């Protein structure tokens, strides 16, 4: 699902500039990277809506 967001012309200019400077293919990838850098989004796909893992969720391997 996609959506449209409204930003000022100045913000769009800045996004275009950063996209070109850093070589992002799309605004989507640029915005995700900015969210990761800010700490708002985890680069490892962490979902704050999911419950935290418990020790019982951990797999057991041979030799443990």
Coordinates of N, CA, C and O in Angstrom, one line a residue:
X1 N 0.8 -1.2 0.0 CA 0.0 0.0 0.0 C 0.9 1.2 0.0 O 1.9 1.3 0.7
X2 N 0.6 2.2 -0.8 CA 1.3 3.4 -0.8 C 0.4 4.6 -0.5 O -0.8 4.5 -0.5
X3 N 1.0 5.7 -0.1 CA 0.2 6.9 0.3 C 1.0 8.1 -0.2 O 2.2 8.0 -0.6
X4 N 0.4 9.2 -0.2 CA 1.0 10.5 -0.5 C 1.1 11.3 0.7 O 0.2 11.4 1.5
X5 N 2.3 11.9 0.9 CA 2.5 12.9 2.0 C 2.7 14.2 1.4 O 3.4 14.4 0.4
X6 N 2.3 15.2 2.1 CA 2.5 16.6 1.7 C 3.6 17.2 2.4 O 3.7 17.2 3.7
X7 N 4.6 17.8 1.7 CA 5.7 18.5 2.3 C 5.9 19.8 1.6 O 5.4 20.0 0.5
X8 N 6.6 20.7 2.2 CA 6.8 22.0 1.6 C 7.8 21.9 0.5 O 8.5 20.9 0.4
X9 N 7.8 22.9 -0.4 CA 8.8 22.9 -1.5 C 10.2 22.9 -1.0 O 11.1 22.2 -1.6
X10 N 10.5 23.6 0.1 CA 11.9 23.6 0.7 C 12.3 22.2 1.1 O 13.4 21.7 0.9
X11 N 11.3 21.5 1.8 CA 11.6 20.1 2.3 C 11.9 19.2 1.1 O 12.8 18.4 1.1
X12 N 11.1 19.4 0.0 CA 11.3 18.5 -1.2 C 12.6 18.8 -1.8 O 13.3 17.9 -2.2
X13 N 13.0 20.1 -1.8 CA 14.4 20.4 -2.4 C 15.5 19.7 -1.6 O 16.4 19.2 -2.1
X14 N 15.3 19.8 -0.2 CA 16.3 19.2 0.6 C 16.4 17.6 0.4 O 17.4 17.0 0.3
X15 N 15.2 17.0 0.3 CA 15.1 15.6 0.1 C 15.8 15.2 -1.2 O 16.5 14.2 -1.3
X16 N 15.5 16.0 -2.3 CA 16.1 15.7 -3.6 C 17.6 15.8 -3.5 O 18.4 15.0 -4.0
X17 N 18.1 16.9 -2.8 CA 19.5 17.1 -2.7 C 20.2 15.9 -1.9 O 21.2 15.4 -2.4
X18 N 19.6 15.5 -0.8 CA 20.2 14.4 0.0 C 20.1 13.1 -0.8 O 21.1 12.3 -0.8
X19 N 19.0 12.9 -1.5 CA 18.9 11.7 -2.4 C 20.0 11.6 -3.4 O 20.6 10.6 -3.6
X20 N 20.3 12.7 -4.1 CA 21.3 12.8 -5.1 C 22.7 12.6 -4.5 O 23.5 11.8 -5.0
X21 N 23.0 13.3 -3.4 CA 24.3 13.2 -2.7 C 24.6 11.8 -2.2 O 25.7 11.4 -2.3
X22 N 23.6 11.1 -1.6 CA 23.8 9.8 -1.0 C 23.5 8.7 -1.9 O 23.7 7.5 -1.5
X23 N 22.9 8.9 -3.1 CA 22.6 7.9 -4.0 C 21.5 7.0 -3.7 O 21.5 5.8 -4.2
X24 N 20.4 7.5 -3.1 CA 19.3 6.7 -2.8 C 18.4 6.6 -4.1 O 18.2 7.6 -4.8
X25 N 17.8 5.4 -4.3 CA 17.0 5.2 -5.5 C 15.7 5.8 -5.4 O 15.0 6.1 -6.4
X26 N 15.2 6.0 -4.2 CA 13.8 6.5 -4.0 C 13.7 7.3 -2.7 O 14.6 7.2 -1.8
X27 N 12.7 8.1 -2.6 CA 12.4 8.8 -1.4 C 12.1 7.8 -0.2 O 12.4 8.1 0.9
X28 N 11.4 6.7 -0.6 CA 11.1 5.7 0.4 C 12.4 5.2 1.1 O 12.5 5.1 2.3
X29 N 13.4 4.9 0.3 CA 14.7 4.4 0.9 C 15.4 5.5 1.7 O 15.9 5.2 2.8
X30 N 15.3 6.7 1.2 CA 15.9 7.8 1.9 C 15.3 8.0 3.2 O 15.9 8.2 4.3
X31 N 13.9 8.1 3.2 CA 13.2 8.3 4.5 C 13.5 7.2 5.5 O 13.7 7.5 6.7
X32 N 13.5 6.0 5.0 CA 13.7 4.8 6.0 C 15.1 5.0 6.6 O 15.3 4.8 7.8
X33 N 16.1 5.4 5.8 CA 17.5 5.5 6.3 C 17.5 6.7 7.3 O 18.2 6.5 8.3
X34 N 16.8 7.7 7.0 CA 16.8 8.8 8.0 C 16.1 8.4 9.3 O 16.6 8.8 10.4
X35 N 15.1 7.6 9.2 CA 14.5 7.1 10.4 C 15.4 6.1 11.2 O 15.4 6.1 12.4
X36 N 16.1 5.3 10.5 CA 17.1 4.4 11.1 C 18.2 5.3 11.8 O 18.5 5.0 13.0
X37 N 18.7 6.3 11.2 CA 19.7 7.1 11.7 C 19.2 7.9 13.0 O 20.0 8.1 13.9
X38 N 18.0 8.2 13.0 CA 17.4 8.9 14.1 C 17.1 8.0 15.3 O 16.8 8.5 16.4
X39 N 17.1 6.7 15.1 CA 16.8 5.7 16.1 C 15.3 5.4 16.2 O 14.9 4.6 17.0
X40 N 14.5 6.0 15.3 CA 13.1 5.7 15.3 C 12.7 4.4 14.8 O 11.8 3.7 15.2
X41 N 13.5 3.9 13.8 CA 13.3 2.7 13.1 C 14.6 1.8 13.2 O 15.7 2.3 13.1
X42 N 14.4 0.5 13.5 CA 15.6 -0.3 13.6 C 15.9 -0.9 12.3 O 15.1 -1.2 11.5
X43 N 17.2 -1.0 12.0 CA 17.6 -1.5 10.7 C 17.5 -3.0 10.7 O 17.7 -3.7 9.7
X44 N 17.2 -3.6 11.8 CA 17.0 -5.1 11.9 C 15.6 -5.5 11.8 O 15.3 -6.7 12.2
X45 N 14.7 -4.6 11.5 CA 13.3 -5.0 11.4 C 12.6 -5.2 12.7 O 11.5 -5.8 12.8
X46 N 13.1 -4.6 13.7 CA 12.4 -4.6 15.0 C 11.0 -4.0 14.9 O 10.8 -2.9 14.4
X47 N 10.0 -4.7 15.5 CA 8.7 -4.1 15.5 C 8.2 -3.9 17.0 O 8.1 -4.9 17.7
X48 N 8.0 -2.7 17.4 CA 7.7 -2.4 18.8 C 6.4 -2.9 19.2 O 6.1 -3.0 20.3
X49 N 5.5 -3.3 18.2 CA 4.2 -3.9 18.5 C 4.3 -5.4 18.9 O 3.3 -5.9 19.5
X50 N 5.4 -6.0 18.5 CA 5.5 -7.4 18.9 C 6.0 -7.6 20.3 O 6.8 -6.7 20.8
X51 N 5.6 -8.7 21.0 CA 6.1 -8.9 22.3 C 7.6 -9.2 22.3 O 8.1 -9.7 21.3
X52 N 8.3 -8.9 23.4 CA 9.7 -9.2 23.5 C 9.9 -10.7 23.6 O 9.1 -11.4 24.1
X53 N 11.1 -11.2 23.1 CA 11.4 -12.6 23.1 C 11.7 -13.0 24.6 O 12.4 -12.3 25.3
X54 N 11.3 -14.2 24.9 CA 11.6 -14.8 26.2 C 12.7 -15.9 26.0 O 12.9 -16.3 24.9
X55 N 13.3 -16.3 27.0 CA 14.3 -17.3 27.0 C 13.7 -18.6 26.4 O 14.4 -19.3 25.7
X56 N 12.5 -18.9 26.7 CA 11.8 -20.1 26.2 C 11.6 -20.1 24.7 O 11.4 -21.1 24.1
X57 N 11.7 -18.9 24.1 CA 11.5 -18.8 22.6 C 12.8 -19.1 21.9 O 12.8 -19.3 20.7
X58 N 13.9 -19.1 22.6 CA 15.2 -19.4 22.0 C 15.4 -20.8 21.6 O 15.0 -21.7 22.4
X59 N 15.9 -21.1 20.4 CA 16.0 -22.5 20.0 C 17.2 -23.1 20.7 O 18.1 -22.5 21.2
X60 N 17.1 -24.4 20.8 CA 18.2 -25.2 21.5 C 19.0 -25.9 20.5 O 18.4 -26.6 19.6
X61 N 20.3 -25.8 20.5 CA 21.1 -26.4 19.5 C 21.9 -27.6 20.2 O 22.0 -27.6 21.4
X62 N 22.3 -28.5 19.3 CA 23.1 -29.6 19.8 C 24.3 -29.1 20.6 O 25.0 -28.2 20.2
X63 N 24.6 -29.7 21.7 CA 25.7 -29.3 22.5 C 25.5 -28.3 23.5 O 26.3 -27.8 24.3
X64 N 24.2 -27.8 23.7 CA 23.9 -26.8 24.7 C 23.3 -27.4 25.9 O 22.6 -28.4 25.9

